[in-house]
Coordinates of C-alpha atoms in Angstrom, one line a residue:
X1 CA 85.8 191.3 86.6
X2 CA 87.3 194.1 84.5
X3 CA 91.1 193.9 83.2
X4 CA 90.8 197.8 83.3
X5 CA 90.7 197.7 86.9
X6 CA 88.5 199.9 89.0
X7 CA 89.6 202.5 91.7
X8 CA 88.5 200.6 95.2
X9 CA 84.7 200.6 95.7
X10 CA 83.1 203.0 97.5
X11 CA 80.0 202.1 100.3
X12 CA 77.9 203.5 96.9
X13 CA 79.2 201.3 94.6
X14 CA 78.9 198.3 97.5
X15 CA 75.4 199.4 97.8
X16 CA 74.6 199.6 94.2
X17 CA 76.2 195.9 93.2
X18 CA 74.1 194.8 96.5
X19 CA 71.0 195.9 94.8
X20 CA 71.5 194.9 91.5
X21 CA 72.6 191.6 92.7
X22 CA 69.3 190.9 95.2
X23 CA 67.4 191.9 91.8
X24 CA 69.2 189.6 89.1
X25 CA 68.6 186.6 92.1
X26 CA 65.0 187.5 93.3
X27 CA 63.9 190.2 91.0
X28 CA 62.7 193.3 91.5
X29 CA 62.7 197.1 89.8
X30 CA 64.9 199.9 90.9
X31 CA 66.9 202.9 89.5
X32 CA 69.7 204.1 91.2
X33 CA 70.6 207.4 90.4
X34 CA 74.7 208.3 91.3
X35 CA 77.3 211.1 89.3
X36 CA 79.1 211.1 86.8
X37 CA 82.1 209.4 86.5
X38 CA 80.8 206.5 89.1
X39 CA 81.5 203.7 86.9
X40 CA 77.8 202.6 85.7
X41 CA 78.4 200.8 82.7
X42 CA 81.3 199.3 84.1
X43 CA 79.5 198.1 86.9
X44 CA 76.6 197.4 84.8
X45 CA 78.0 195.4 82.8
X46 CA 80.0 193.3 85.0
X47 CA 76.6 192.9 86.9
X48 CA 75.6 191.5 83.5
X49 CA 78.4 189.3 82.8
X50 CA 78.0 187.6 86.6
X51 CA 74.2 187.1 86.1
X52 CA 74.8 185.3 83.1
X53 CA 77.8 182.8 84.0
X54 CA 76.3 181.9 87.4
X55 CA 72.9 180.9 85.3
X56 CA 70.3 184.0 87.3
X57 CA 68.8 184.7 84.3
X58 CA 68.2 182.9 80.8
X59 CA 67.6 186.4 78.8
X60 CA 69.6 190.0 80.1
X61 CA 68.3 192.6 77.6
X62 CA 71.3 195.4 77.9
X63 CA 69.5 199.2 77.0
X64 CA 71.5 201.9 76.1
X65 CA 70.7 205.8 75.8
X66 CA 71.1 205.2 72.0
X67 CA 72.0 202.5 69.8
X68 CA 75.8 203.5 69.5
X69 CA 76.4 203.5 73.2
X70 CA 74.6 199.8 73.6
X71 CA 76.9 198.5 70.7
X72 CA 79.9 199.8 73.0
X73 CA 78.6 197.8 75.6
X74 CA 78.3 194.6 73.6
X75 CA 82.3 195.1 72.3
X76 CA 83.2 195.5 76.1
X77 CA 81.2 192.3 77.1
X78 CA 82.9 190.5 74.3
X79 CA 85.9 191.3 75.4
X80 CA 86.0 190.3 78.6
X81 CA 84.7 187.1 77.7
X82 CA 87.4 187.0 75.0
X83 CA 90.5 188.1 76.9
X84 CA 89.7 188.0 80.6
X85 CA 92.4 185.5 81.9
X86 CA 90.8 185.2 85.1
X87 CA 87.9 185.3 83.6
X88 CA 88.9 182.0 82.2
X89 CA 90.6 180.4 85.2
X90 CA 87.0 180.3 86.8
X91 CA 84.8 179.6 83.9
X92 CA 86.4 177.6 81.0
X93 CA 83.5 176.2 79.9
X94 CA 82.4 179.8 78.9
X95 CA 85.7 181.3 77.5
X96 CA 87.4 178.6 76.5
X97 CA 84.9 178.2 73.6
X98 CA 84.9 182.0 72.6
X99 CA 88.4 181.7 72.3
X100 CA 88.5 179.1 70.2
X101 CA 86.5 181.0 67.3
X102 CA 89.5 183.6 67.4
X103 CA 87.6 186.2 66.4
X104 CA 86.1 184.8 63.7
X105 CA 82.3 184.6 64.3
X106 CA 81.1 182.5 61.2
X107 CA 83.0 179.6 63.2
X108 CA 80.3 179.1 65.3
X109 CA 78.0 177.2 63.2
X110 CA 81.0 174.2 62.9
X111 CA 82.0 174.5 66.5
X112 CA 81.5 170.7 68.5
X113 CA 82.0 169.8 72.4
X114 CA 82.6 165.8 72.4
X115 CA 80.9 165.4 68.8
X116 CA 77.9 168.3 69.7
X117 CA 77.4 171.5 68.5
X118 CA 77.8 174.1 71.6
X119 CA 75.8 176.2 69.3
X120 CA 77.3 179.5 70.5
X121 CA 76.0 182.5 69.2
X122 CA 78.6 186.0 68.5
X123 CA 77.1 188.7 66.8
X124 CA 77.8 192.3 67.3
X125 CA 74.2 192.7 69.4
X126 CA 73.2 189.2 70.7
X127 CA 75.9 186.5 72.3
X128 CA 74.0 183.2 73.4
X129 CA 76.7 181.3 75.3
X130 CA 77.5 177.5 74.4
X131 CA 75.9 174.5 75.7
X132 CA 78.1 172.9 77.6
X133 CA 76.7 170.0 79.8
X134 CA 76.9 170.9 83.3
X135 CA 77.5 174.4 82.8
X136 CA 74.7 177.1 84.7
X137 CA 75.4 180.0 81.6
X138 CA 75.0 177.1 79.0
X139 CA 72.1 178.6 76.1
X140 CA 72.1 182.2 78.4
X141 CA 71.5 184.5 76.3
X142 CA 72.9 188.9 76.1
X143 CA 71.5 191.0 73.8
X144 CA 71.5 195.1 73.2
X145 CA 69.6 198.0 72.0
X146 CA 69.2 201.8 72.4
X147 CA 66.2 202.6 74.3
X148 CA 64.7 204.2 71.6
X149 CA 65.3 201.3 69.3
X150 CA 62.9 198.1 68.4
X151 CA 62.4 196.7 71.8
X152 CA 58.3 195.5 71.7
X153 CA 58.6 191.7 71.6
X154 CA 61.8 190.8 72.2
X155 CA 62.3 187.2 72.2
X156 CA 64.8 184.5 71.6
X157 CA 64.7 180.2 70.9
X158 CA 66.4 178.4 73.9
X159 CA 66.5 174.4 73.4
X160 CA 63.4 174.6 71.4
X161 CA 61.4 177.1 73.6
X162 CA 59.8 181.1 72.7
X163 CA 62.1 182.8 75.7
X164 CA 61.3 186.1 76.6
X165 CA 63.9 188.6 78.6
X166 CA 63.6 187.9 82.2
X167 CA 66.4 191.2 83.4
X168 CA 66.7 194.4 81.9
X169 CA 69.8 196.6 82.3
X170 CA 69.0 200.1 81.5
X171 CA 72.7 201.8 81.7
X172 CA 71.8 205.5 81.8
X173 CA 69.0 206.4 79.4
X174 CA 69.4 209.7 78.8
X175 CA 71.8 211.5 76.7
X176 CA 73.5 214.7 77.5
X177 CA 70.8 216.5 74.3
X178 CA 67.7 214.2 75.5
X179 CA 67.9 215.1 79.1
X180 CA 67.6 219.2 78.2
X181 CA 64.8 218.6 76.4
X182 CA 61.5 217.9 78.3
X183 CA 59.6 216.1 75.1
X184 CA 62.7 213.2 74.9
X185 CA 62.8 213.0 78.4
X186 CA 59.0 212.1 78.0
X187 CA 59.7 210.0 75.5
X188 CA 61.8 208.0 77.5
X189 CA 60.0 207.3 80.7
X190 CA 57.3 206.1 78.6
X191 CA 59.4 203.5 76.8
X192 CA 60.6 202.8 80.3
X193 CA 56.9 202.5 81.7
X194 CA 55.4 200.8 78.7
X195 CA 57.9 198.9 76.4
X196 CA 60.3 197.9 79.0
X197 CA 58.4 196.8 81.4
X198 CA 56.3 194.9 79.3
X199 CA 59.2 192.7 78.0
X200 CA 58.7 190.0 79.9
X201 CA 55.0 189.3 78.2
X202 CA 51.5 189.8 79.9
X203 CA 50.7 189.7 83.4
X204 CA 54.4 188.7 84.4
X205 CA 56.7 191.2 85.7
X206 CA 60.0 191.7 84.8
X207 CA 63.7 192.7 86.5
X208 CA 64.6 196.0 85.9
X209 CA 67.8 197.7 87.2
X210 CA 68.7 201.2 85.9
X211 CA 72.0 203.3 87.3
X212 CA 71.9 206.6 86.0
X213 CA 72.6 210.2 86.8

């Protein structure tokens, strides 16, 4: 997916996109813990990006270690949607709209498909991707946070209806500081525990994948 380019997979990294795929189809909760340098937000969010335009999910919540790192996440995201040629080749009716606001997000609010707003959404933490008929990704909707951020109640309109996030991506939650110090550590796996997997409302249970070291 990436224009970067990735060294050739490894039977890890084959394993790990394996995983992550079987959850964003069926669901499911695991963490899978690899070293550093592996790639994990690289694969994360390209798992991301192909749970979105084949339509697996309606609402991929994207958790950073902090806020800084998920806003990092949400620029590479755009991009790819933004420059990817071959991103483009395969799904037009995705990219082709983004690039038509050429970088100029307050142009969503005029932008028409055959006389109908697509009624994309750009922002520099939330993309909802534009209605286009047909399309599986039309209304999807990718949205960031630190993990120590507001999370409780997260929850977005699609067509009309109160959606709640239906796949989390936790890419690495600690930092280098939070995972020396037992407290934040604690801190963490509680959010993890209690906020997280919580998001998808009561008495449903949510997609969860987390890489991480």
């Amino acid at each position: 997916l990436f224009r970067s380019g990735l060294s050739p997979l490894s039977a890890d990294h084959l394993r790990m996109v394996q995983r992550m795929a079987d959850c964003a189809r069926s669901g499911g909760r695991f963490a899978n813990a690899v070293y550093r340098g592996f790639g994990k937000t690289s694969v994360a969010l390209g798992m991301a990006i192909w749970a979105v335009l084949y339509g697996r999910r309606k609402f991929i919540l994207l958790l950073g270690s902090r806020a800084q790192h998920a806003n990092k996440m949400m620029q590479r995201l755009q991009t790819e949607f933004y420059n990817n040629d071959l991103l483009l080749e395969d799904f037009p009716e995705v990219c082709y709209p983004v690039r038509m606001l050429e970088g100029i997000n307050n142009r969503v609010n005029g932008q028409t498909l055959d006389g109908e707003r697509t009624r994309i959404s750009w922002t520099d933490k939330e993309v909802q991707l534009p209605r286009v008929p047909g399309a599986a990704s039309a209304g999807v909707v990718v949205r960031v946070a630190g993990i120590t951020g507001s999370i409780r109640g997260a929850s977005v309109m699609i067509d009309g209806a109160k959606v709640r996030p239906d796949l989390v991506i936790v890419d690495d939650p600690q930092t280098d500081d939070s995972a020396r110090s037992p407290s934040q550590v604690l801190t963490r796996e509680n959010v993890l525990n209690g906020a997280v997997l919580g998001l998808a409302g009561p008495g449903k249970r949510i997609a969860v994948i987390m890489p991480c070291t």
